[in-house]
PDB file of C-alpha atoms in Angstrom:
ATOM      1  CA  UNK N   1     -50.081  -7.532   0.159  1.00 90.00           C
ATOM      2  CA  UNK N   2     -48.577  -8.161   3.210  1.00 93.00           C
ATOM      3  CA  UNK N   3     -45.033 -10.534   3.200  1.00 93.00           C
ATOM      4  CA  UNK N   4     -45.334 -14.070   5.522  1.00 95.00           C
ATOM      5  CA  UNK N   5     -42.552 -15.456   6.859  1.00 96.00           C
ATOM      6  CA  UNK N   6     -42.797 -18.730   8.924  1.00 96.00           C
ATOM      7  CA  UNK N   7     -39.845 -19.349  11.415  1.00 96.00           C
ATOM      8  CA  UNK N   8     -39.926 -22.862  12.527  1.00 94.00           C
ATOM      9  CA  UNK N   9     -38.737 -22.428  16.505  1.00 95.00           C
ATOM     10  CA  UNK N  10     -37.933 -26.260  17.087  1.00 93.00           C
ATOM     11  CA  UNK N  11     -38.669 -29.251  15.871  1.00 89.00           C
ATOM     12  CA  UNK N  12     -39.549 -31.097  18.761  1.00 89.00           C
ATOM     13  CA  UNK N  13     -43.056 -31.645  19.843  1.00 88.00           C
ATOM     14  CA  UNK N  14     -44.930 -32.958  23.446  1.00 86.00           C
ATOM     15  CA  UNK N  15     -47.488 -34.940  21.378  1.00 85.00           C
ATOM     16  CA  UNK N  16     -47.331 -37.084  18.298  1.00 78.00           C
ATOM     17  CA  UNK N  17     -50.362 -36.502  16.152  1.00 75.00           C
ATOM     18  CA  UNK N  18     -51.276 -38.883  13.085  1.00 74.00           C
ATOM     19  CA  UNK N  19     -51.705 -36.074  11.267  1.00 72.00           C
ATOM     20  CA  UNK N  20     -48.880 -33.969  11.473  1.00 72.00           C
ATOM     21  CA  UNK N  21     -45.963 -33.326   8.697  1.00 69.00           C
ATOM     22  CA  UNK N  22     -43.068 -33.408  10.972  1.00 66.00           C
ATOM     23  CA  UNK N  23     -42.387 -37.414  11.195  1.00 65.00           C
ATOM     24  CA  UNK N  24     -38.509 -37.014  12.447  1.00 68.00           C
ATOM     25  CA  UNK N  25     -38.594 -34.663  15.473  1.00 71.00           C
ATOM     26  CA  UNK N  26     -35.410 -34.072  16.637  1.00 77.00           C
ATOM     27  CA  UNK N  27     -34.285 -31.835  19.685  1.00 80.00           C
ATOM     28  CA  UNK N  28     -33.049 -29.226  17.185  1.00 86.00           C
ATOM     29  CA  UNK N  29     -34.226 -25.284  17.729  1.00 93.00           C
ATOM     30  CA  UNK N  30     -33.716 -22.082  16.561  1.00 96.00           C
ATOM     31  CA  UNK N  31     -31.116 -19.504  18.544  1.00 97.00           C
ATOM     32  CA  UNK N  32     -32.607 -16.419  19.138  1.00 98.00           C
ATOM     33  CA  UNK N  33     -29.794 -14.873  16.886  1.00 98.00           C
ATOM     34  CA  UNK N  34     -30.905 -16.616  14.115  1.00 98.00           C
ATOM     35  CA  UNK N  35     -34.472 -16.009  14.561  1.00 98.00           C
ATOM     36  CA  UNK N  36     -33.514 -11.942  14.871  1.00 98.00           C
ATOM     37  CA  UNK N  37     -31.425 -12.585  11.713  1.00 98.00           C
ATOM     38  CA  UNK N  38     -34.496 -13.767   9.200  1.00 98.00           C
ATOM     39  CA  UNK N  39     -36.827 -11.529  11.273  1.00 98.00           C
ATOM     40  CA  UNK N  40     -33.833  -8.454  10.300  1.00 98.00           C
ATOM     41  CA  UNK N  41     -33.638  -9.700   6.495  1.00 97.00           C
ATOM     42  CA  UNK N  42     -37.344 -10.326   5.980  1.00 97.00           C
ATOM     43  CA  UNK N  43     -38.587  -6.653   7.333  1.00 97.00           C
ATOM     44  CA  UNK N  44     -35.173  -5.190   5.154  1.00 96.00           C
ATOM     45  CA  UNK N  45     -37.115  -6.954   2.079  1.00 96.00           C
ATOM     46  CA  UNK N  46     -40.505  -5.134   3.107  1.00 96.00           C
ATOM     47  CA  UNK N  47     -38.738  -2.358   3.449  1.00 96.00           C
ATOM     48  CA  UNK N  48     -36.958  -2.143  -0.126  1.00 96.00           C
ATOM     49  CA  UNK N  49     -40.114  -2.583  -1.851  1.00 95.00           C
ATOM     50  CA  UNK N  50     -42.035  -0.448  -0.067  1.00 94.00           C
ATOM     51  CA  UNK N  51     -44.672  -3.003   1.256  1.00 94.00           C
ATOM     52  CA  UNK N  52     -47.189  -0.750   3.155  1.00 90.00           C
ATOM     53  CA  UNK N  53     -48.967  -4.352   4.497  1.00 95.00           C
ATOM     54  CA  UNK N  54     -45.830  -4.984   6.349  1.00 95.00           C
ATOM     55  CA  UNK N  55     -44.458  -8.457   7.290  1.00 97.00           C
ATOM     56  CA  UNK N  56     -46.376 -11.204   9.382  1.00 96.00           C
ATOM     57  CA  UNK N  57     -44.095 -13.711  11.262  1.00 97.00           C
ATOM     58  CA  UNK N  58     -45.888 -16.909  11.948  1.00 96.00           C
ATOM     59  CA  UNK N  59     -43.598 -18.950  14.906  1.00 95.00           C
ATOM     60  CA  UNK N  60     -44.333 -22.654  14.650  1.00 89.00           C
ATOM     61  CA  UNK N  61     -42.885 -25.982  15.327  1.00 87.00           C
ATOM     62  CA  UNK N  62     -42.772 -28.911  16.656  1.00 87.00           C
ATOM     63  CA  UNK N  63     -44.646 -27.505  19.193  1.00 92.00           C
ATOM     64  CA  UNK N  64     -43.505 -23.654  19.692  1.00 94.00           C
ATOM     65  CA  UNK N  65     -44.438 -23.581  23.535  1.00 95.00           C
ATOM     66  CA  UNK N  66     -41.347 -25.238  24.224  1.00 95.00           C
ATOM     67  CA  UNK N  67     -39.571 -22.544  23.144  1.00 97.00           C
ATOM     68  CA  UNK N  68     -41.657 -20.211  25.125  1.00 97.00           C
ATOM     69  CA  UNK N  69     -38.313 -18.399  26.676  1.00 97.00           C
ATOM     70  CA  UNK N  70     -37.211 -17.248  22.501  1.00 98.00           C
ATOM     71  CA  UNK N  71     -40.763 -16.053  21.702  1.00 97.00           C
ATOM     72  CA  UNK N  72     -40.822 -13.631  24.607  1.00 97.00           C
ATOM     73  CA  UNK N  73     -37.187 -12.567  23.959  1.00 98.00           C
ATOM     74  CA  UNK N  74     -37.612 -12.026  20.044  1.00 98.00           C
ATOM     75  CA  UNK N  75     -41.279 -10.524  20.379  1.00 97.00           C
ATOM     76  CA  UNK N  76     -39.957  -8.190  22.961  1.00 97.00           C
ATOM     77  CA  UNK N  77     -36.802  -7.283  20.380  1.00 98.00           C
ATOM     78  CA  UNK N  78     -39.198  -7.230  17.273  1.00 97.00           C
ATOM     79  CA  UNK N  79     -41.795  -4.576  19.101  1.00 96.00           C
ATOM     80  CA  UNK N  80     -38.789  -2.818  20.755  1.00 97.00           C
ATOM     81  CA  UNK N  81     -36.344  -2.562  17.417  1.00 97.00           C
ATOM     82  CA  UNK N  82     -39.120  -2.612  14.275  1.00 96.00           C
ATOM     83  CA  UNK N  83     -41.383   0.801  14.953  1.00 95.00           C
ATOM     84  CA  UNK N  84     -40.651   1.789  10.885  1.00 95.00           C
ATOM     85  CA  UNK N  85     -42.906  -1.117   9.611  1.00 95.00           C
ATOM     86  CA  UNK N  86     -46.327  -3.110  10.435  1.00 95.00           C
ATOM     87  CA  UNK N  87     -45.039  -6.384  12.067  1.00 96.00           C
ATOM     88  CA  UNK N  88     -47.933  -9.219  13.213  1.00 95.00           C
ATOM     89  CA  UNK N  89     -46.641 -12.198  15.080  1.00 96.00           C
ATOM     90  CA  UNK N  90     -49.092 -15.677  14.932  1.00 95.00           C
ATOM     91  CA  UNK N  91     -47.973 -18.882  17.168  1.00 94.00           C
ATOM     92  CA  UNK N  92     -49.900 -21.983  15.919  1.00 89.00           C
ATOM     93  CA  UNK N  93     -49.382 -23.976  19.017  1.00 89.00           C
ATOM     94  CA  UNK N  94     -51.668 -27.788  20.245  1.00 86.00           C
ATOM     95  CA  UNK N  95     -52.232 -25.633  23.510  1.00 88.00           C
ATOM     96  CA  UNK N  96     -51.166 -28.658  25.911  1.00 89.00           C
ATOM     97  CA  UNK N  97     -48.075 -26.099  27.623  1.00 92.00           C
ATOM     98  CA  UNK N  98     -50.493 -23.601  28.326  1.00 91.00           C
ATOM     99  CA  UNK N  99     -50.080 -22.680  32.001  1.00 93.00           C
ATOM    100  CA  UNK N 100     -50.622 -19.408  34.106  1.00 95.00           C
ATOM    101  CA  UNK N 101     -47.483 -18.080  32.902  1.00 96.00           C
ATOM    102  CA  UNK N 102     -47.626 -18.509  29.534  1.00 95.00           C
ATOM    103  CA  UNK N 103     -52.165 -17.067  29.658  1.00 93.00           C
ATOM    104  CA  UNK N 104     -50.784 -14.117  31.867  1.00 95.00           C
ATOM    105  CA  UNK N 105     -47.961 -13.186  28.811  1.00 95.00           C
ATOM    106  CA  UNK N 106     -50.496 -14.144  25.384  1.00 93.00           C
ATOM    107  CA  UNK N 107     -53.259 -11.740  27.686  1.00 93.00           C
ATOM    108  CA  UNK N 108     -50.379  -8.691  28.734  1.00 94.00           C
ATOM    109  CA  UNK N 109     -49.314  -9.122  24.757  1.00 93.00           C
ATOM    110  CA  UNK N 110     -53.013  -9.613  23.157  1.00 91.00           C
ATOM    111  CA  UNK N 111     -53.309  -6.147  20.875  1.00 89.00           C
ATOM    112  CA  UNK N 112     -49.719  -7.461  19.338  1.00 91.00           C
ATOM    113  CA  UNK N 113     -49.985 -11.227  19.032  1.00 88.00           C
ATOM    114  CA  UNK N 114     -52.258 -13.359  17.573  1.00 89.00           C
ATOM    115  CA  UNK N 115     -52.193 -16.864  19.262  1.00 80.00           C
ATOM    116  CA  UNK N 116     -53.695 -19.989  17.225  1.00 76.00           C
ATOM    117  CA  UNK N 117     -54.788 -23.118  18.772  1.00 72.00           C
ATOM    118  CA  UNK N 118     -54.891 -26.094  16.910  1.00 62.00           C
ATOM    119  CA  UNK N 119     -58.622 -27.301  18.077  1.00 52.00           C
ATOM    120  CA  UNK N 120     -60.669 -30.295  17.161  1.00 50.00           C
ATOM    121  CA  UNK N 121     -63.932 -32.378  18.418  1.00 47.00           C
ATOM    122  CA  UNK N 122     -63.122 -34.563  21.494  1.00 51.00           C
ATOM    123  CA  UNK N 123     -63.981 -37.346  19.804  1.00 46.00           C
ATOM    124  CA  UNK N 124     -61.147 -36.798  17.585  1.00 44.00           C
ATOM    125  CA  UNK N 125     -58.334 -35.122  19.877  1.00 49.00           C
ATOM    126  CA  UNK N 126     -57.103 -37.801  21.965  1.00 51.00           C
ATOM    127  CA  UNK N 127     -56.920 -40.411  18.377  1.00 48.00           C
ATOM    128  CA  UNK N 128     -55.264 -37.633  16.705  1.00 49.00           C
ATOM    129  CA  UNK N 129     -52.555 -36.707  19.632  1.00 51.00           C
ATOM    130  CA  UNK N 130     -52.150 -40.335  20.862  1.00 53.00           C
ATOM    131  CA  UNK N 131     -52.189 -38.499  24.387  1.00 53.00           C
ATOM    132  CA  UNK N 132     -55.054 -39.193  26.978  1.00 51.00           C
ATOM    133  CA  UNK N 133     -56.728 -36.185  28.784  1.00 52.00           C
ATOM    134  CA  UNK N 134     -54.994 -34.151  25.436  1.00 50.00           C
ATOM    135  CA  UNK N 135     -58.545 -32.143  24.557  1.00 46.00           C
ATOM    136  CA  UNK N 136     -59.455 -31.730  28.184  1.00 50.00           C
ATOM    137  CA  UNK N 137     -56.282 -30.088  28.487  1.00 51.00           C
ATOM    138  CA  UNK N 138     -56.342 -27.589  26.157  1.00 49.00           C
ATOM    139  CA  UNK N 139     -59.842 -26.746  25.829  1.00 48.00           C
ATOM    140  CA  UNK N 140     -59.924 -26.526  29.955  1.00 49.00           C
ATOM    141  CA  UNK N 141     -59.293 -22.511  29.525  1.00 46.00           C
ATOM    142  CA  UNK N 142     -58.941 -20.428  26.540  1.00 46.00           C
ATOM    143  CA  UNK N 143     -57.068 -17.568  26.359  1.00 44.00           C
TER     144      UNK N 143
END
């Protein structure tokens, strides 16, 4: 069975859905040296008990996308450093920070990243995100 880790990136968020668990966002985020520290540990774990399945990271927030810079830099040192053991990397992001950049990297990085958008009816985006134009926005172009 294959090991999940979640590594929470930052806490802060560019909506404020109704729904969501993370009430007190504060500006706080993860260094990429302590991200490549749990990443290091958790695959070491895999490794001791001989867990075939490997290890799947899921990077999630606040809103992840903010710390688009870190995901690039610790996905690049994860596919670079970790060729021993089956790695899979999910982002569960509200898809509002999507630009060209950020399409042209998920599409370049598609057979080794898994990208999750958090997706709901119109009628129910903008009330849950308190953000006008919020499902226009990220439905507009799916990677």
């Amino acid at each position: 069975m294959q090991k999940m880790c979640f590594i929470m990136l930052t806490y802060k968020c560019n909506l404020n859905c109704v729904y969501c668990y993370q009430k007190f966002k504060t500006t706080q985020c993860m260094t990429l040296e302590t991200a490549k520290s749990i990443v290091e540990r958790e695959v070491q774990l895999a490794r001791e008990t001989n867990n075939k399945d490997g290890v799947r990271f899921d990077l999630f927030g606040g809103e992840p996308l903010l710390q688009f810079d870190l995901i690039k830099e610790l996905c690049a040192w994860i596919w670079e450093t970790i060729t021993d053991i089956k790695v899979d990397i999910f982002i569960t992001t509200n898809g509002t920070l999507l630009d060209d950049t950020k399409r042209k990297w998920f599409e370049a990085n598609k057979e080794k990243i898994v990208e999750r958008m958090k997706s709901y009816r119109k009628a129910n985006k903008e009330k849950i995100a308190e953000k006008k134009k919020s499902y226009r926005k990220t439905n507009k172009e799916k990677i």
